[in-house]
Coordinates of C-alpha atoms and ligand atoms in Angstrom, one line a residue:
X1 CA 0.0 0.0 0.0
X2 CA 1.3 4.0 -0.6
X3 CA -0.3 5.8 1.7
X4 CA -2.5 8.3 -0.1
X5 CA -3.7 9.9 3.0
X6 CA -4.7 13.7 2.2
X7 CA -4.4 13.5 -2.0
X8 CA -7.1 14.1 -4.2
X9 CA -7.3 12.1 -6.8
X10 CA -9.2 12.7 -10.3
X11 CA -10.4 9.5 -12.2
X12 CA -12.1 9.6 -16.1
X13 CA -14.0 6.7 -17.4
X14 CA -14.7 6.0 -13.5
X15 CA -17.8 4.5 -14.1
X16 CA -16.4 1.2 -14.9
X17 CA -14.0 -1.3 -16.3
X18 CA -10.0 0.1 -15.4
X19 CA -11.4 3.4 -13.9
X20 CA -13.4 2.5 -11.6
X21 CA -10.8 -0.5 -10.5
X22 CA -8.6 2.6 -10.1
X23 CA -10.3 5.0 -8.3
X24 CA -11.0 2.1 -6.0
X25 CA -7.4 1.3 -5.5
X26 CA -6.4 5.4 -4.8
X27 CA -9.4 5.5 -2.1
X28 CA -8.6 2.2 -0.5
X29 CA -5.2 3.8 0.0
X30 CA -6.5 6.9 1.2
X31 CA -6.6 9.1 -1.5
X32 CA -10.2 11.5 -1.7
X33 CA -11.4 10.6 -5.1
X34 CA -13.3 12.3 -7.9
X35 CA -14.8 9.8 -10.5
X36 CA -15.5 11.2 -13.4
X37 CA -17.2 9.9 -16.0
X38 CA -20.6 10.7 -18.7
X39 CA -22.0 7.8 -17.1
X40 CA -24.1 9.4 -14.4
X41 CA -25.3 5.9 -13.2
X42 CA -22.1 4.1 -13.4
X43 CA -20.5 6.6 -11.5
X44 CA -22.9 6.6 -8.5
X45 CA -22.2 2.8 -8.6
X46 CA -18.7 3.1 -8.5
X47 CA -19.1 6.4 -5.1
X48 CA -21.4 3.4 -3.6
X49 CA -18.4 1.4 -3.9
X50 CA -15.8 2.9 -2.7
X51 CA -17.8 4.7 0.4
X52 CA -19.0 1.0 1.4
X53 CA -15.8 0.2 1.8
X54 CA -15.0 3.1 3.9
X55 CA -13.8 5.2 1.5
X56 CA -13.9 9.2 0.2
X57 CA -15.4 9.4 -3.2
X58 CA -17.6 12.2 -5.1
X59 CA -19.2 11.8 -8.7
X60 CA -19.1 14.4 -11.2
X61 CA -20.5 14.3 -14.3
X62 CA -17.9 14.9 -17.5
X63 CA -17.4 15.0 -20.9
X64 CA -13.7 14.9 -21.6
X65 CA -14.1 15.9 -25.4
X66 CA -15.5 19.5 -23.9
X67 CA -12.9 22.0 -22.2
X68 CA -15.7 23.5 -19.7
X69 CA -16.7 20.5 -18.7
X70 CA -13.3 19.3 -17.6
X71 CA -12.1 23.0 -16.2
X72 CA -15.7 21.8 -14.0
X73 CA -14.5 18.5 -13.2
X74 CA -11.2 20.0 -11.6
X75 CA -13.3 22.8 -9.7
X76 CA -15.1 19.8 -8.5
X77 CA -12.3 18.2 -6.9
X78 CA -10.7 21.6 -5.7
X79 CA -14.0 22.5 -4.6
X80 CA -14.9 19.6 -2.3
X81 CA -11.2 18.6 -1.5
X82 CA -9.3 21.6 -1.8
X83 CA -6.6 20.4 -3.8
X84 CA -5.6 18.2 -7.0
X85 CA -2.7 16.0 -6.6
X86 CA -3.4 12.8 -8.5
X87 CA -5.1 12.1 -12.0
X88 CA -6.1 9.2 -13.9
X89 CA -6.9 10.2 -17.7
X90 CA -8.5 7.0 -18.6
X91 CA -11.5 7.7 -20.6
X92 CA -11.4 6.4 -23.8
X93 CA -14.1 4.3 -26.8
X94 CA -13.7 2.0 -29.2
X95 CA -15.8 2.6 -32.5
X96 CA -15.3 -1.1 -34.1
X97 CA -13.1 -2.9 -35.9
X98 CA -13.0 -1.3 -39.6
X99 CA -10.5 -1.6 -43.1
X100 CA -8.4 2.4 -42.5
X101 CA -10.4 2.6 -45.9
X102 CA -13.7 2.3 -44.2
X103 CA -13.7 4.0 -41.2
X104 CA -16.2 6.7 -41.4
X105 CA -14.8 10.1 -40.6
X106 CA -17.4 10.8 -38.0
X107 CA -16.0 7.3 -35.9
X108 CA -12.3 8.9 -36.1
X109 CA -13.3 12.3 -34.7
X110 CA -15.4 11.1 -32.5
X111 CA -12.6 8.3 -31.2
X112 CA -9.8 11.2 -31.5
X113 CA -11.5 13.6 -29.9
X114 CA -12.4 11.4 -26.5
X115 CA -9.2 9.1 -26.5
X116 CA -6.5 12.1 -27.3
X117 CA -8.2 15.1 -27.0
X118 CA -9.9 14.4 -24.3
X119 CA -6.5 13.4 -22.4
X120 CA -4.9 16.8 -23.5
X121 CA -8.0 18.7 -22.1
X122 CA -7.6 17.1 -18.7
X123 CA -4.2 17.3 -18.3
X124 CA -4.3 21.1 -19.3
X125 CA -6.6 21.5 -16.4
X126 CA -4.7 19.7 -14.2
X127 CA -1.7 21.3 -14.7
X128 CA -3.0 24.4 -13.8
X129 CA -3.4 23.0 -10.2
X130 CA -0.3 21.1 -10.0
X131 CA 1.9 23.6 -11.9
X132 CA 2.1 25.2 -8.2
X133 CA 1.5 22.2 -5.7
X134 CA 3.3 19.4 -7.8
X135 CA 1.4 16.4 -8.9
X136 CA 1.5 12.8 -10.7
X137 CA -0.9 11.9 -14.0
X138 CA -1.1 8.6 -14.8
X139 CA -3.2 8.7 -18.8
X140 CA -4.4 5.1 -19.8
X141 CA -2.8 4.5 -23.5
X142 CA -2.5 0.7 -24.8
X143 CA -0.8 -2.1 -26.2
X144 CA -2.3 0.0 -29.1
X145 CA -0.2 2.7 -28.4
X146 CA 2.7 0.5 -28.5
X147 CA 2.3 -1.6 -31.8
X148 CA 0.1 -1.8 -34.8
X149 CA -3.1 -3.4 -35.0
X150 CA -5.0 -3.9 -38.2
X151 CA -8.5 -3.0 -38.0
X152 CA -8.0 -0.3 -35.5
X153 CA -6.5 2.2 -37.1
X154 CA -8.3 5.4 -35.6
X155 CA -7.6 3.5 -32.1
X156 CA -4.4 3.1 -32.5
X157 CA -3.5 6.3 -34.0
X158 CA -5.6 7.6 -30.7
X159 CA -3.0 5.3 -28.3
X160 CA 0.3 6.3 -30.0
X161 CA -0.7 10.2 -29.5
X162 CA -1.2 9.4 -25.5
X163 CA 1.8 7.7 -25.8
X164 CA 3.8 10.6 -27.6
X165 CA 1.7 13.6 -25.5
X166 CA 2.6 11.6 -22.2
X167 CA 6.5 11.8 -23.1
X168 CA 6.3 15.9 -23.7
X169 CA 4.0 17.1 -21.2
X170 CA 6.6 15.0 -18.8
X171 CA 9.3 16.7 -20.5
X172 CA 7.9 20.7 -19.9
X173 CA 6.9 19.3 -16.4
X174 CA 9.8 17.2 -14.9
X175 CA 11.5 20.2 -13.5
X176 CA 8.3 21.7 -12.2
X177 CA 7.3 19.2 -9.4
X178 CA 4.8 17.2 -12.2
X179 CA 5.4 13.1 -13.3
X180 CA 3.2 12.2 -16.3
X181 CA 3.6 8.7 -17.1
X182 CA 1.0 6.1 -19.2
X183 CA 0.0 2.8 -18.5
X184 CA -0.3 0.4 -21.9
X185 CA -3.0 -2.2 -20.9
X186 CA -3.5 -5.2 -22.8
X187 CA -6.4 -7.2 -23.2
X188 CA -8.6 -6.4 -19.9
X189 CA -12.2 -7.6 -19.2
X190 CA -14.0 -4.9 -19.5
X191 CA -17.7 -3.1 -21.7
X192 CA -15.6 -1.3 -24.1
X193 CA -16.1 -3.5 -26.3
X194 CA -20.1 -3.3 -25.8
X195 CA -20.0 0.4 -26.7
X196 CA -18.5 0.2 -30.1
X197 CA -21.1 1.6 -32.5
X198 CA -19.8 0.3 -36.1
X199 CA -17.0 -1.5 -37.9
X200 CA -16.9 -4.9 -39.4
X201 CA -16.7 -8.6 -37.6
X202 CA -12.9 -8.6 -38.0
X203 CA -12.9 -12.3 -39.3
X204 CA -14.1 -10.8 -42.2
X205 CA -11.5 -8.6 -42.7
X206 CA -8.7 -9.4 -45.2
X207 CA -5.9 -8.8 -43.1
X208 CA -4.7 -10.3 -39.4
X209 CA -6.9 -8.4 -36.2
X210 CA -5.5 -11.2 -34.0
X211 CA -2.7 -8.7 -32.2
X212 CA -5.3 -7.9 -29.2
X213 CA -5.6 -11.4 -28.4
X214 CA -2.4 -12.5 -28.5
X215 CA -1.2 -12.7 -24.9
X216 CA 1.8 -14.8 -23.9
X217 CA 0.0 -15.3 -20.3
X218 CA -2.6 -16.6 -22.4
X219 CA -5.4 -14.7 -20.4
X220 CA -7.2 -11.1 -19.9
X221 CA -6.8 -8.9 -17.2
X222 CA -8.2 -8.2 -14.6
X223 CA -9.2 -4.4 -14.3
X224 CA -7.6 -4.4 -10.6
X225 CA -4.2 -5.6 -12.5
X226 CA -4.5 -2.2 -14.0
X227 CA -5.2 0.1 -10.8
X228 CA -2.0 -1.9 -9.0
X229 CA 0.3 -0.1 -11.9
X230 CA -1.8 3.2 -11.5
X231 CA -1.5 3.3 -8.1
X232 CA 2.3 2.7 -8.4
X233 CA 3.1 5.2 -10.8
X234 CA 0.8 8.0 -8.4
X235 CA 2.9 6.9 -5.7
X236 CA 6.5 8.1 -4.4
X237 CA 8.1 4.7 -5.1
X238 CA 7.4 6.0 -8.5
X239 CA 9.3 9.0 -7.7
X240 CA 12.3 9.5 -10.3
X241 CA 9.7 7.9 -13.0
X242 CA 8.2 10.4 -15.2
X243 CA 7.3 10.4 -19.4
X244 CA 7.0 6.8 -19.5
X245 CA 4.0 4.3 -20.8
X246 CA 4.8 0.9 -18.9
X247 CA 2.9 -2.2 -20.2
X248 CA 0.7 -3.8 -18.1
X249 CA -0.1 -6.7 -20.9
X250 CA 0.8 -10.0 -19.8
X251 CA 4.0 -10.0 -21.7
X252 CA 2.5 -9.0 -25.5
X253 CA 4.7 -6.3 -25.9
X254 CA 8.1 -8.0 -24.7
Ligands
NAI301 P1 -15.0 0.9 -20.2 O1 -15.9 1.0 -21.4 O2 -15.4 -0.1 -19.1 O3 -14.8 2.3 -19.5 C1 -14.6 3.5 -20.3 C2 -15.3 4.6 -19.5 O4 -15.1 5.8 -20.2 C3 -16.8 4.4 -19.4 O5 -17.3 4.5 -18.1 C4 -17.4 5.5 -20.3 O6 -18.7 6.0 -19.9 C5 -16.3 6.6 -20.1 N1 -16.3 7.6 -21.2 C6 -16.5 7.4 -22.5 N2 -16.5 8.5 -23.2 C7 -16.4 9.5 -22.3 C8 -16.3 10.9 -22.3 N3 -16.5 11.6 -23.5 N4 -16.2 11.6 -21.2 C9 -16.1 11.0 -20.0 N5 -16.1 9.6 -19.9 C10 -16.3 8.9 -21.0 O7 -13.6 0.5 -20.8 P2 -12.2 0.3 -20.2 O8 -11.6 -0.9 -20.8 O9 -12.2 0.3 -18.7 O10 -11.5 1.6 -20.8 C11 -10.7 2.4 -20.0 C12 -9.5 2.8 -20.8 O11 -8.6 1.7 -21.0 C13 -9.8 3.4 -22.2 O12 -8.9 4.5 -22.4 C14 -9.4 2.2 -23.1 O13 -9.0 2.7 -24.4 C15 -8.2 1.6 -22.3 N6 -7.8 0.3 -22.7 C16 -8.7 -0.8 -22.5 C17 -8.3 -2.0 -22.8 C18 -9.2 -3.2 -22.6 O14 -8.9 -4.3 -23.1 N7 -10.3 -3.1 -21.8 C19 -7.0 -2.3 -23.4 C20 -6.2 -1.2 -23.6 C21 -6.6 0.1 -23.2

C-alpha cells in the first residue's frame, strides 16, 4: 500500500471497467477521489463502492471531449477537496473494428477527440493546479499505443498520441514538481467492447486483427491488474519515473 492519506485524486472513465478499479485502488489507499465519468449511473455505482468500503469518493458528471466541462470536473475536486494531486486520464471508446479505408470520418473524430483530445484537455486543467502544488498523472494509453493493429487504425492512432503527449508534457513538467507517465493495458475484461457503435466482424477482414488477443500469459486482465500499476506510478516509489507508458499486458509487448 502508498499511503494516499490527504491526496485528491481525479479519475475519467470512473464509471467502470479500469477506472473504476482505479479509483477504487487510490481510495482504498486513502486518496479523496473524484470519479469522473458521462455515465451518471455508473459513477454513482462506482461512489457506492468505494464509500462501502469506507472510503472518500464524489461523482461528477464529465465530458472529456469539452474544455468546460473538464475545467468543471477540476473545480469539482478543488472545490470539495481543496486540492488536485493525482489524475487518472482514462476515458477512452472503441468505434469497431474497420479496413483504414472504411472508417467513417465521424468514428475517427469522434474516437480522437475522447481518446487524445480528451487526455490533452484534462491534463491542461490539471496542470494548472499542480503547476504550483506538484502532482502525478497517470493517462491510460494501450498495447495499441505501442504496436500496430490492423482494424483499429483510428484507435491506435488515438494510443500512439497518448503515448507521444505523455513523453512531452513530462518533458515541460519534470522540473516543475509534475510526473506524467501512461499505463499500456493489454487485453482487460471490460464493456468497451459493448459500446463500439460500427466496424466490421474482423474475421471478415482481409488482413490479421489477431494482435489484441495475443497474450503470452494466455489470459485477460483483470481491471484491478490495472489500478495496482496506476496506483504505483501515483505513488512516491514512482518518484524518479516520469514520461513513461509501462505495459501492463501479460507480456504482449516484450
Ligand atoms: P469501459 O468502457 O469499461 O470504460 C470506459 C469509460 O469511459 C466508461 O465508463 C465511459 O462511460 C467513459 N467515457 C466514454 N466517453 C467518455 C467521455 N467523453 N467523457 C467521460 N467519460 C467517457 O472500458 P475500459 O476498458 O475500462 O477503458 C478504460 C481505458 O482503458 C480506455 O482508455 C481504453 O482505451 C483503455 N484500454 C482498455 C483495454 C481493454 O482491453 N479493456 C486495453 C487497452 C486500453
Amino acid at each position: 500500500m502508498n499511503g494516499f492519506d490527504g491526496k485528491t485524486a481525479v479519475v475519467t472513465g470512473a464509471a467502470s471497467g479500469i477506472g473504476r478499479a482505479s479509483a477504487q485502488r487510490l481510495a482504498a489507499e486513502g486518496a479523496s477521489v473524484v470519479v469522473a465519468d458521462v455515465d451518471a449511473e455508473g459513477g454513482a455505482e462506482t461512489v457506492a463502492a468505494i464509500e462501502d468500503a469506507g472510503g472518500d469518493a464524489t461523482f461528477v458528471e464529465v465530458d472529456v471531449t469539452d474544455a468546460a466541462s473538464v475545467e468543471h470536473m477540476v473545480d469539482v475536486a478543488l472545490d470539495t477537496y481543496g486540492s488536485l494531486d493525482l489524475a487518472h486520464n482514462n476515458a477512452g471508446i472503441l468505434t469497431g473494428f474497420d479496413a483504414v479505408t472504411d472508417i467513417e470520418e465521424e468514428d475517427w473524430d469522434r474516437l480522437l477527440g475522447v481518446n487524445l483530445k480528451g487526455v490533452w484537455l484534462c491534463m491542461k486543467a490539471e496542470l494548472a493546479v499542480m503547476e504550483e502544488t506538484g502532482g502525478a498523472i497517470v493517462n491510460t494509453a494501450s498495447e495499441a499505443g505501442l504496436v500496430g493493429m490492423g482494424g483499429l487504425s483510428n484507435y491506435v492512432a488515438s494510443k500512439h498520441g497518448v503515448v507521444g503527449l505523455t513523453k512531452t508534457v513530462a518533458l515541460e513538467y519534470a522540473g516543475r514538481g509534475v510526473r506524467v507517465n501512461a499505463i499500456a493495458p493489454g487485453p482487460t475484461k471490460t464493456n468497451i467492447q459493448q459500446g463500439m457503435t460500427g466496424g466490421s466482424d474482423p474475421s471478415t477482414l482481409p488482413f490479421d486483427t489477431s494482435a489484441m488477443a495475443d497474450v503470452p500469459m494466455d489470459r485477460q486482465a483483470d481491471p484491478e491488474e490495472m489500478a495496482g500499476a496506476v496506483a504505483f506510478l501515483c505513488s512516491e516509489d514512482a518518484s524518479y519515473i516520469t514520461g513513461h507508458t509501462i505495459p501492463v499486458d501479460g507480456g504482449q509487448a516484450a
